[in-house]
Short mmCIF file of C-alpha atoms in Angstrom, two decimals:
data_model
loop_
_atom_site.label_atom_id
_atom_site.label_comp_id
_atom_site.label_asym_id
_atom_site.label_seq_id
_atom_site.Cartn_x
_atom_site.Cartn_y
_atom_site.Cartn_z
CA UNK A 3 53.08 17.38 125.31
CA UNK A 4 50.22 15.04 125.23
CA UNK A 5 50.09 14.62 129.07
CA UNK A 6 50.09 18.64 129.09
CA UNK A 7 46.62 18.53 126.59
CA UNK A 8 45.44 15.53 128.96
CA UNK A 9 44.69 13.36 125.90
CA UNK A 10 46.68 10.15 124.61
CA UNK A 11 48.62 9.95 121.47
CA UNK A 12 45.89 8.11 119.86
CA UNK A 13 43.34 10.21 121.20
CA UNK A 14 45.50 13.42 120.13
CA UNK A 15 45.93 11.24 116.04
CA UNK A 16 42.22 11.59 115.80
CA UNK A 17 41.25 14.60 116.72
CA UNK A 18 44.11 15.74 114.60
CA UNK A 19 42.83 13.68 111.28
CA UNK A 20 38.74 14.63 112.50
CA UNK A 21 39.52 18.30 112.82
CA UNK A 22 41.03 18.15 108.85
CA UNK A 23 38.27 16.98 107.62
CA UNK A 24 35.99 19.49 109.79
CA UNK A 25 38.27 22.25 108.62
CA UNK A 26 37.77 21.48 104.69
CA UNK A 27 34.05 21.12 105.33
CA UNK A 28 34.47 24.32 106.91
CA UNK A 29 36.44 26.31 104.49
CA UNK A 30 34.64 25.33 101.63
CA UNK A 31 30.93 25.48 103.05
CA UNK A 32 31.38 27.95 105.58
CA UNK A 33 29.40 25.99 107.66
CA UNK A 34 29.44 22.46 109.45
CA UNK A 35 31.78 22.70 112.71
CA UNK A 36 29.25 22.17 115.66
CA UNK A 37 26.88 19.96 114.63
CA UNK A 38 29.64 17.39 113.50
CA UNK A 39 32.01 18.19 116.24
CA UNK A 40 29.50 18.13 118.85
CA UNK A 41 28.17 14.79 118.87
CA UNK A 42 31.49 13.14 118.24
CA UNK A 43 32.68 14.84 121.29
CA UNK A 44 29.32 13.38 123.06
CA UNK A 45 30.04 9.66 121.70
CA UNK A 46 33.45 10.00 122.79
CA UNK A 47 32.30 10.28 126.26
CA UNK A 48 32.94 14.25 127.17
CA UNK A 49 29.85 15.76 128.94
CA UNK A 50 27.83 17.84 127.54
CA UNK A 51 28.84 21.28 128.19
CA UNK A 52 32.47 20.27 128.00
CA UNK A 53 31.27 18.63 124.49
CA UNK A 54 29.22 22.35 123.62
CA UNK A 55 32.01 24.26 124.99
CA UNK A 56 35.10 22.86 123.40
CA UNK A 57 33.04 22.66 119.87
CA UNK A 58 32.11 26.08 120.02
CA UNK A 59 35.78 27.40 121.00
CA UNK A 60 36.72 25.57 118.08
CA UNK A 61 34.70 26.55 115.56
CA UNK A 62 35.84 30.06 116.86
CA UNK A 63 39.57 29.24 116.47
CA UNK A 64 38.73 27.38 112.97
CA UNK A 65 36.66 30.40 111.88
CA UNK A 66 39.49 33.15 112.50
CA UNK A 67 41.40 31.07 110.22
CA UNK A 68 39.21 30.21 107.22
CA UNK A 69 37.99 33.80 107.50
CA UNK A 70 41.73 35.55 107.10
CA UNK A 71 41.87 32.54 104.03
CA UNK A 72 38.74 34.51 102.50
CA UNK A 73 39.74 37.69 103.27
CA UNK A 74 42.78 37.40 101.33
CA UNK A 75 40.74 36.17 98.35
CA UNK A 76 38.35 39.30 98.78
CA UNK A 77 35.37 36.92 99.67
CA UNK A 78 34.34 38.70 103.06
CA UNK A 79 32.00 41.23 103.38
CA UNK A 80 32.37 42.62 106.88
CA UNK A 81 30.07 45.61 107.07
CA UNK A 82 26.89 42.60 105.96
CA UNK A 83 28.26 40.21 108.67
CA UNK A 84 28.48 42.95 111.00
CA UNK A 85 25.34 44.66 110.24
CA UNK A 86 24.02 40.80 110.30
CA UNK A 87 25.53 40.17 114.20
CA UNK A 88 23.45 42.54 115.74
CA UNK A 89 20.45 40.35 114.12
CA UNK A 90 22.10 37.50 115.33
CA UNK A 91 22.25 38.56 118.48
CA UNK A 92 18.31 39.50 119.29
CA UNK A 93 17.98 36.63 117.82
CA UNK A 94 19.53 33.93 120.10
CA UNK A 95 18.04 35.63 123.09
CA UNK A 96 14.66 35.82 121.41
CA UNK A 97 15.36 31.83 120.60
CA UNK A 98 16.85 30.79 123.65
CA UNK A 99 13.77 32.32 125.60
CA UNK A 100 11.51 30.15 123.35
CA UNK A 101 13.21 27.28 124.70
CA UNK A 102 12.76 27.94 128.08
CA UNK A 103 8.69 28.81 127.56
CA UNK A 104 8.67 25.23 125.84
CA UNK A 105 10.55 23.65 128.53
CA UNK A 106 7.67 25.23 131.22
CA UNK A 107 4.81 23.43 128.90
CA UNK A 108 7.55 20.33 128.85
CA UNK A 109 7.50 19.79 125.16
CA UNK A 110 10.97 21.55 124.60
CA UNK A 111 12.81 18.42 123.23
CA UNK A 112 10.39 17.20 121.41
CA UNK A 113 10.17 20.54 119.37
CA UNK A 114 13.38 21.41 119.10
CA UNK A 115 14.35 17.89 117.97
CA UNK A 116 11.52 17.55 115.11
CA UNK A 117 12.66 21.28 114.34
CA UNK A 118 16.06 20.21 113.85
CA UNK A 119 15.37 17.82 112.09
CA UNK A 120 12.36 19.66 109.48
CA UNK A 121 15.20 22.00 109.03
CA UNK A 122 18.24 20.22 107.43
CA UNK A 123 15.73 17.97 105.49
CA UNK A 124 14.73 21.73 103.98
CA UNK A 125 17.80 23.30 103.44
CA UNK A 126 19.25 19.87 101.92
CA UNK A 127 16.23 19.45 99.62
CA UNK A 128 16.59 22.97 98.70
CA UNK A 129 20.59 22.27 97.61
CA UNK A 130 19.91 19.06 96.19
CA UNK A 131 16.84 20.67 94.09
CA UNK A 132 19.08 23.63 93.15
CA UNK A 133 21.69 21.63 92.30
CA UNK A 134 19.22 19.28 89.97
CA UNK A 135 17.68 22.11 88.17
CA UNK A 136 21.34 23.54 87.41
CA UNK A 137 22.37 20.37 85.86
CA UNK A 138 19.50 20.05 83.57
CA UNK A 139 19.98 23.62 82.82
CA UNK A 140 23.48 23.12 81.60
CA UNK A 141 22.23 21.74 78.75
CA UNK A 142 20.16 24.20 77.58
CA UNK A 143 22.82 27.18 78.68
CA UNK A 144 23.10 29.27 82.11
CA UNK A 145 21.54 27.70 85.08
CA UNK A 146 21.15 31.09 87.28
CA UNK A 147 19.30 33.76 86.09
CA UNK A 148 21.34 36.94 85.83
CA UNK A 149 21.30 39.53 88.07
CA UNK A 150 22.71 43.27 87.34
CA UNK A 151 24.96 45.09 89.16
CA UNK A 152 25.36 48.71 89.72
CA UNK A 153 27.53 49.28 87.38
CA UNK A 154 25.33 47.64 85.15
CA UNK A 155 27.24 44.70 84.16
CA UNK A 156 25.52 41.21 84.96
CA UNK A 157 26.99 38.88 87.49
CA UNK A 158 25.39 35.18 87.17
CA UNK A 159 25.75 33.96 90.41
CA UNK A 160 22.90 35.09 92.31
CA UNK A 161 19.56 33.05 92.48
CA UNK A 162 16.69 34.09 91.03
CA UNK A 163 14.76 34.39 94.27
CA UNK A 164 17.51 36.63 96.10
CA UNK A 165 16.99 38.45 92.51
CA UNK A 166 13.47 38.84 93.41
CA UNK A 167 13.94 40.05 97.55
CA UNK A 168 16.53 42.76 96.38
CA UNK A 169 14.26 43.84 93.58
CA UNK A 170 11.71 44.95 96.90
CA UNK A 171 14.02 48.11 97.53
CA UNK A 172 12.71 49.01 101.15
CA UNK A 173 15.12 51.95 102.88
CA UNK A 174 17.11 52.23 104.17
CA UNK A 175 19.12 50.39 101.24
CA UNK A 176 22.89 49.10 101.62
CA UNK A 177 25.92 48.33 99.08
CA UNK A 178 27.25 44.86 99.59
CA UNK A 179 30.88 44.20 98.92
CA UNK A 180 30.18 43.11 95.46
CA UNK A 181 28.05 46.20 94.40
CA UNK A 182 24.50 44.80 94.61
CA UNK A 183 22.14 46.40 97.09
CA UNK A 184 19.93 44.87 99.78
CA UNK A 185 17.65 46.31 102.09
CA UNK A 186 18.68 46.46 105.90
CA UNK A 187 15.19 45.11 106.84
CA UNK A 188 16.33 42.06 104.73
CA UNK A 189 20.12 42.06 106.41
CA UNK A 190 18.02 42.72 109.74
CA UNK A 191 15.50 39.99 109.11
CA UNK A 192 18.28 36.95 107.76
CA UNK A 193 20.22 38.22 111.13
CA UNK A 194 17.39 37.96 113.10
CA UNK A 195 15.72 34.53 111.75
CA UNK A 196 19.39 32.92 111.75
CA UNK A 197 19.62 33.75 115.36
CA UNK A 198 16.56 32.70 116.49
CA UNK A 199 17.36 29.24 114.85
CA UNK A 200 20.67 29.39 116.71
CA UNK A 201 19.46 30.09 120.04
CA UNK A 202 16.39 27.27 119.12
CA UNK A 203 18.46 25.21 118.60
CA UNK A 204 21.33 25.44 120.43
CA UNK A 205 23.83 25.15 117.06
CA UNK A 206 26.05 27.82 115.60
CA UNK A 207 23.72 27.89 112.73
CA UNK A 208 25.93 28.09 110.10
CA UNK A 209 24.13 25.65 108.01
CA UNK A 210 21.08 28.39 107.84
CA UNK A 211 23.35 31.26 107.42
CA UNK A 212 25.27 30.64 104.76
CA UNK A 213 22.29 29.72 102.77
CA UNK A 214 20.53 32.99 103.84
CA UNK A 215 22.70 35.15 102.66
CA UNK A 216 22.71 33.24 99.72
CA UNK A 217 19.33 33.21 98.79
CA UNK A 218 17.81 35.63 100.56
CA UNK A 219 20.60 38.69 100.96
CA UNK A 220 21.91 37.80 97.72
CA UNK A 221 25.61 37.86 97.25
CA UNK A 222 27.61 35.23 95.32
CA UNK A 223 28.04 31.58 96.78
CA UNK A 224 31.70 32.38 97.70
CA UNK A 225 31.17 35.90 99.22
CA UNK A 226 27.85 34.51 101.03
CA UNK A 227 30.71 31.44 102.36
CA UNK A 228 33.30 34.44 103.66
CA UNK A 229 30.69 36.10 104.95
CA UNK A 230 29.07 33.31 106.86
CA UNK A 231 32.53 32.36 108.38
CA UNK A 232 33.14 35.66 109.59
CA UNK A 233 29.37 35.28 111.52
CA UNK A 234 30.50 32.00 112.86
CA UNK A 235 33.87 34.08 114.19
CA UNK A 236 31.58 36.68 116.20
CA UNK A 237 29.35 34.01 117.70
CA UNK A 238 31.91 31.46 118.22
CA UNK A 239 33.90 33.86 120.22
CA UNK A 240 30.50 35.11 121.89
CA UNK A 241 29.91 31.27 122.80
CA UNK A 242 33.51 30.37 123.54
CA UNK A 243 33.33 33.12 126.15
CA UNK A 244 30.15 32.62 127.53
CA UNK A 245 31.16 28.74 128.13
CA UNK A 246 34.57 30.00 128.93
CA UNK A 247 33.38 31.45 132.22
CA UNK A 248 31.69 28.36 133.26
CA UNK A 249 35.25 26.74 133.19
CA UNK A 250 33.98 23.95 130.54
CA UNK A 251 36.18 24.23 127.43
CA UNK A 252 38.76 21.78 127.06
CA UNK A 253 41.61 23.30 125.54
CA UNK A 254 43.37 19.85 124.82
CA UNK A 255 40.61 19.36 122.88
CA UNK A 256 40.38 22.48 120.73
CA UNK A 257 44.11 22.58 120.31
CA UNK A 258 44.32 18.86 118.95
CA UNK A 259 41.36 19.55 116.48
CA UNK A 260 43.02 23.07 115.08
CA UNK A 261 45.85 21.89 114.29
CA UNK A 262 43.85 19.49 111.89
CA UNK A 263 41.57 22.37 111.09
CA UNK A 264 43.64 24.78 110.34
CA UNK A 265 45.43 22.80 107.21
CA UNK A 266 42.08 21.63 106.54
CA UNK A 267 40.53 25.05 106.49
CA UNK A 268 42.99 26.48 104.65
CA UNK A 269 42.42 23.53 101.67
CA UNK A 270 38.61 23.97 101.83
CA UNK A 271 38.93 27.74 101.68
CA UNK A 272 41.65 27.61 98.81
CA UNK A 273 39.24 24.98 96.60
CA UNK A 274 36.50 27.42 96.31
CA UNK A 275 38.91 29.09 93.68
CA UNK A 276 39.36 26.09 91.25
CA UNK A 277 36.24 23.61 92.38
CA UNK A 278 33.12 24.51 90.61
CA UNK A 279 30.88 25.06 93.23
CA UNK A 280 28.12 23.16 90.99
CA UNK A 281 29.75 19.98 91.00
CA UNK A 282 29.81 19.61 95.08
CA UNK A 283 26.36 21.48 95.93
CA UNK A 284 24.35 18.24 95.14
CA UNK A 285 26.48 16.57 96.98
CA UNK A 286 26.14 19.05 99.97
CA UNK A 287 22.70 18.96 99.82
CA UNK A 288 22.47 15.04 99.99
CA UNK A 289 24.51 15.41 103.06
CA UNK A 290 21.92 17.50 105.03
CA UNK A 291 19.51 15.25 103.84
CA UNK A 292 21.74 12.38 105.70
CA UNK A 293 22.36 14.60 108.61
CA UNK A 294 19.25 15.01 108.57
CA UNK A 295 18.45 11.39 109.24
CA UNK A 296 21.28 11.32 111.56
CA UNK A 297 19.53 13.55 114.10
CA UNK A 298 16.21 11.89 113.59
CA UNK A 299 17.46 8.59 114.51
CA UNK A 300 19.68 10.28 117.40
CA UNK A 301 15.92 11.63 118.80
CA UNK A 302 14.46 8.22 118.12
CA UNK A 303 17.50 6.97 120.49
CA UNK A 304 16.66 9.11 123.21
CA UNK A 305 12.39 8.04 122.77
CA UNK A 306 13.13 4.68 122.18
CA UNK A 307 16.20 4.45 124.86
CA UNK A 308 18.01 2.57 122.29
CA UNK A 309 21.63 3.60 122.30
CA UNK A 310 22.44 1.68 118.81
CA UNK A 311 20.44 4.42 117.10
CA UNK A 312 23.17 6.99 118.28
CA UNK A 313 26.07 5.19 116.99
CA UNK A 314 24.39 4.80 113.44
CA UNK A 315 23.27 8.49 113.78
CA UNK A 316 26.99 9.23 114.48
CA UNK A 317 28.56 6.85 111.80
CA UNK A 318 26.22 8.29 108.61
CA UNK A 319 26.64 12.02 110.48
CA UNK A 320 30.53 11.50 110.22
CA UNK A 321 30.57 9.11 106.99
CA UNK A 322 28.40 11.29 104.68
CA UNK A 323 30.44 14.27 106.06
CA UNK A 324 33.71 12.39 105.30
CA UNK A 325 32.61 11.70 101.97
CA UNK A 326 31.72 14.97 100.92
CA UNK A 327 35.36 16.09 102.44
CA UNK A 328 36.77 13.26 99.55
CA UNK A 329 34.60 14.72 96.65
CA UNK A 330 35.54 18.02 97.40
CA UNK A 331 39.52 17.24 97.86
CA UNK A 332 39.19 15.06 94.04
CA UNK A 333 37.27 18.03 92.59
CA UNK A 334 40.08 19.91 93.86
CA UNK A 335 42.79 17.94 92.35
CA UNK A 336 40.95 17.13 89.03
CA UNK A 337 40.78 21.01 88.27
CA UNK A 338 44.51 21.88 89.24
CA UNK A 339 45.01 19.08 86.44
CA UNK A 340 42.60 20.76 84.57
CA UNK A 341 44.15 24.26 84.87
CA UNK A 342 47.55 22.36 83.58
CA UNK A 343 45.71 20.95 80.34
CA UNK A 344 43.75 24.31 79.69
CA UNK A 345 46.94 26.34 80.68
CA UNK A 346 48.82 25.60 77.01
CA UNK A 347 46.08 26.61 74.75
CA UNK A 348 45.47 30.25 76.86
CA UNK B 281 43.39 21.88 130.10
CA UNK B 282 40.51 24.58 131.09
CA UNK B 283 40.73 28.08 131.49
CA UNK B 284 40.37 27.59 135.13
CA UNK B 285 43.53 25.46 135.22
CA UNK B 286 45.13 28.25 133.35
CA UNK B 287 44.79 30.87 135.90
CA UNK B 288 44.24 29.47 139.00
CA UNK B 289 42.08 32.07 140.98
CA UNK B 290 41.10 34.15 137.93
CA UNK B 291 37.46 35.73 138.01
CA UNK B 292 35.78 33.67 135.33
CA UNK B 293 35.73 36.29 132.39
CA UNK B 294 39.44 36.52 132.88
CA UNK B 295 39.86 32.72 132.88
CA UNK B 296 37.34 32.98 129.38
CA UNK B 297 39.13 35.90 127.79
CA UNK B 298 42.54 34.00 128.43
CA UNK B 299 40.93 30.51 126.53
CA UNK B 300 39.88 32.74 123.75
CA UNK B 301 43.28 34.52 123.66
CA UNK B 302 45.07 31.28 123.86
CA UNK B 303 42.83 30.03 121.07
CA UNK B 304 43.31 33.21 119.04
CA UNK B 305 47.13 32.45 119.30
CA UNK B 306 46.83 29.43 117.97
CA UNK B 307 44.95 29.81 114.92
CA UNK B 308 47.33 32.72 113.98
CA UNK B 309 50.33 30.82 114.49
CA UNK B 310 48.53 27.86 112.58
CA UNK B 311 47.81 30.00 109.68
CA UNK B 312 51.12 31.76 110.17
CA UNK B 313 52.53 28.18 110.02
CA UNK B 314 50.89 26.81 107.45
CA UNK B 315 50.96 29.48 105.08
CA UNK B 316 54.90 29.55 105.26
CA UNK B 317 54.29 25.70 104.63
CA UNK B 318 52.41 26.46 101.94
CA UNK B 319 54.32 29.35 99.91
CA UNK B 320 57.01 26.99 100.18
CA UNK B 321 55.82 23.24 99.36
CA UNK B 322 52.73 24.61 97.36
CA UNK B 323 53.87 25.08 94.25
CA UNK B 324 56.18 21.35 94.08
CA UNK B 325 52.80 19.94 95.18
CA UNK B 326 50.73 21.73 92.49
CA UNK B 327 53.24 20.87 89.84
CA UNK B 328 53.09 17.65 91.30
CA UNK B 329 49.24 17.36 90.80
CA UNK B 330 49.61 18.72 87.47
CA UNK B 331 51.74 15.68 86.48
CA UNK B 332 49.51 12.91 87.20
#
C-alpha cells in the first residue's frame, strides 16, 4: 500500500498523526489547513507547487468532511457561502492580478510577505482582545451585546460591531440561516475582500473568512465556522482543480493526511457542541499572533538567507498549532465530564 | 501518485476532475467510516470520559 502512495511507513505515520491535528484545528476553527500544511510540506522537501497543490486538494477533501459534520448539526448556511463564492471569486482574480502588477515594479514579495504578516498579527490581536474583554465581562454578566432576531427574540452571540453593519439595512436585504438579515452589499463586500486576500496572498484564506462573517456578516461563531468550511470546500475544489491540471497534486500525500483529518475533523467539528467557544478563542488568537511571528521570521529567512529562521518559523507554526489542538481536545473532555456531573441535577 | 499517473494520456481537466473525484471518494468513505466507528465506539468512549 505504501509503495502504491510512494511514501514510507514512517513518512505515511506522520502525515497520518499531522493531518489529525490539522483536521481538529479545522473542524473547530473552520480555518487553518493551508497555511500549516503548506510549509510543512515545503520543509519536508516537496516543491512548491506539489507542496500548494497537495495542501489545497486537501483542505478540499478535509472541508467536504467537516462541512457534512456541520451540516448535520444545522451550522451551514449555504445560500451566504454561496452568495459569498461569487465574491470570492472576483476577488482572487482581482488579487492575483495585484500580484502580478507588484511583481512588474519587483516589490511583490516584499508586500505580500509584510501583508501576511500585518494580517494575522490583526486578526490574532482582534481574538485575543475579544477574548480579554469577554473574560472581564463575565464578571459583571454577558460579554456580547445582544442582538434581536426577527422573530424578536434575542440571540447573544453576535458582536456588537456585526450588530452595528446589519443595523445599515442597504437593499437588497437577505435572511441568513439563523433569521438575522444582512445586506448583499455586505455578503458581496466580505466575499469580495476575502478573495482579494486569497488571491494576495496565495492562501485559502480561511483565517479572514471565518472571522468576516463573524464580525462583519454577523451570524453566530458556530454558523460563521460551517459556513466558512463550506467556502473553503468551493475554493479548495476550485484550487485542487486548477493545480490538478498542471499534474502537481500528490495524491499519496492527500490520502495519508485525510485519513488523519477526517477523525480529526470530525472531533473538532463535534467539540463546538460541548467546548465553550470562550475558553479556546484567546487561545486562538495567541496562535495567530505566533503564526504570525512564524511567517515573519520565515521572510527574514529568505532576506537574511538564513535557513535556521525557517525551521524555528516551522517549529512555533506547528507547536503553537499543536497546542491549541491539546486545549481544545481537554476542553472537550472536561465538558463531557461536565455534562455527566450537571446531568443528575437536570 | 498524480492525476497524470492516474490516467495516462488524459487531457489535463480529466486527469484534475479524476484527483478531485478520487479525493471526493475518500472523504465520503472516511466520514462514512468513521461515523459507523463512531455510532458504535462513541458512546463506551463518552461513558468512558464521564468516569474519570
Amino acid at each position: 500500500m505504501f509503495g502504491l502512495l510512494g511514501l514510507s511507513p514512517g513518512l505515511f505515520g506522520l502525515f497520518v498523526v499531522f493531518g489529525f491535528m490539522v483536521g481538529v484545528f479545522f473542524g473547530f476553527f473552520g480555518m487553518g489547513g493551508s497555511f500549516l500544511v503548506t510549509p510543512a510540506l515545503l520543509i519536508l522537501g516537496y516543491p512548491a507547487p506539489v507542496a500548494i497543490g497537495s495542501s489545497m486538494t486537501f483542505v478540499f477533501g478535509t472541508a467536504v468532511i467537516a462541512t457534512l459534520k456541520h451540516h448535520d448539526a444545522g451550522q451551514v448556511d449555504y445560500r451566504l457561502g454561496g452568495l459569498m463564492f461569487v465574491g470570492i471569486t472576483v476577488g482572487i482574480e482581482l488579487g492575483s492580478r495585484l500580484v502580478f502588477g507588484l511583481e512588474v515594479l519587483g516589490i511583490a514579495e516584499a508586500v505580500v510577505g509584510a501583508a501576511y504578516v500585518v494580517l494575522l498579527a490583526a486578526i490574532g490581536a482582534l481574538f485575543t482582545r475579544s477574548a480579554m474583554a469577554d473574560e472581564e465581562d463575565d464578571g459583571a454578566g454577558d460579554g456580547r451585546e445582544r442582538a434581536t432576531e426577527s422573530d424578536g427574540s434575542e440571540r447573544d452571540d453576535v458582536p456588537a460591531i456585526a450588530k452595528r453593519i446589519q443595523s445599515y439595512e442597504i437593499p437588497p436585504m437577505m435572511t441568513l440561516s439563523d433569521g438575522s438579515r444582512a445586506s448583499l452589499w455586505t455578503i458581496s463586500g466580505v466575499g469580495g475582500g476575502v478573495g482579494l486576500v486569497s488571491g494576495f496572498l496565495g492562501v485559502g484564506g480561511g483565517f479572514v473568512r471565518m472571522p468576516a462573517i463573524y464580525y462583519v456578516v454577523g451570524t453566530s461563531l458556530a454558523a460563521a465556522v460551517g459556513t466558512s468550511l463550506f467556502g473553503g470546500l468551493m475554493s479548495g475544489a476550485v484550487g485542487a482543480f486548477t493545480y490538478g491540471r498542471a499534474g502537481v497534486i500528490d495524491l499519496g500525500v492527500v490520502t495519508a493526511l485525510l485519513l488523519g483529518s477526517a477523525l480529526g475533523a470530525r472531533i473538532g467539528s463535534g467539540a463546538t457542541a460541548y467546548v465553550d467557544e470562550d475558553d479556546v478563542t484567546i487561545y486562538f488568537g495567541v496562535m495567530l499572533l505566533l503564526a504570525s511571528l512564524a511567517v515573519a521570521l520565515g521572510e527574514a529567512a529568505t532576506w537574511l538567507s538564513m535557513p535556521v529562521f525557517d525551521r524555528i518559523s516551522f517549529v512555533l507554526l506547528v507547536g503553537s498549532a499543536l497546542f491549541v489542538c491539546a486545549v481544545i481536545l481537554y476542553h472537550g473532555v472536561l465538558a463531557v465530564r461536565d455534562e455527566r456531573r450537571s446531568a443528575p441535577s437536570a | 501518485m498524480t492525476g497524470t499517473e492516474l490516467l495516462p494520456g488524459a487531457s489535463p481537466s480529466v486527469a484534475a476532475l479524476a484527483v478531485i473525484a478520487v479525493v471526493l471518494a475518500e472523504a465520503a468513505l472516511l466520514y462514512a467510516g468513521y461515523g459507523f466507528l463512531e455510532d458504535r465506539l462513541g458512546p463506551t468512549l463518552f461513558d468512558r470520559l464521564r468516569r474519570i
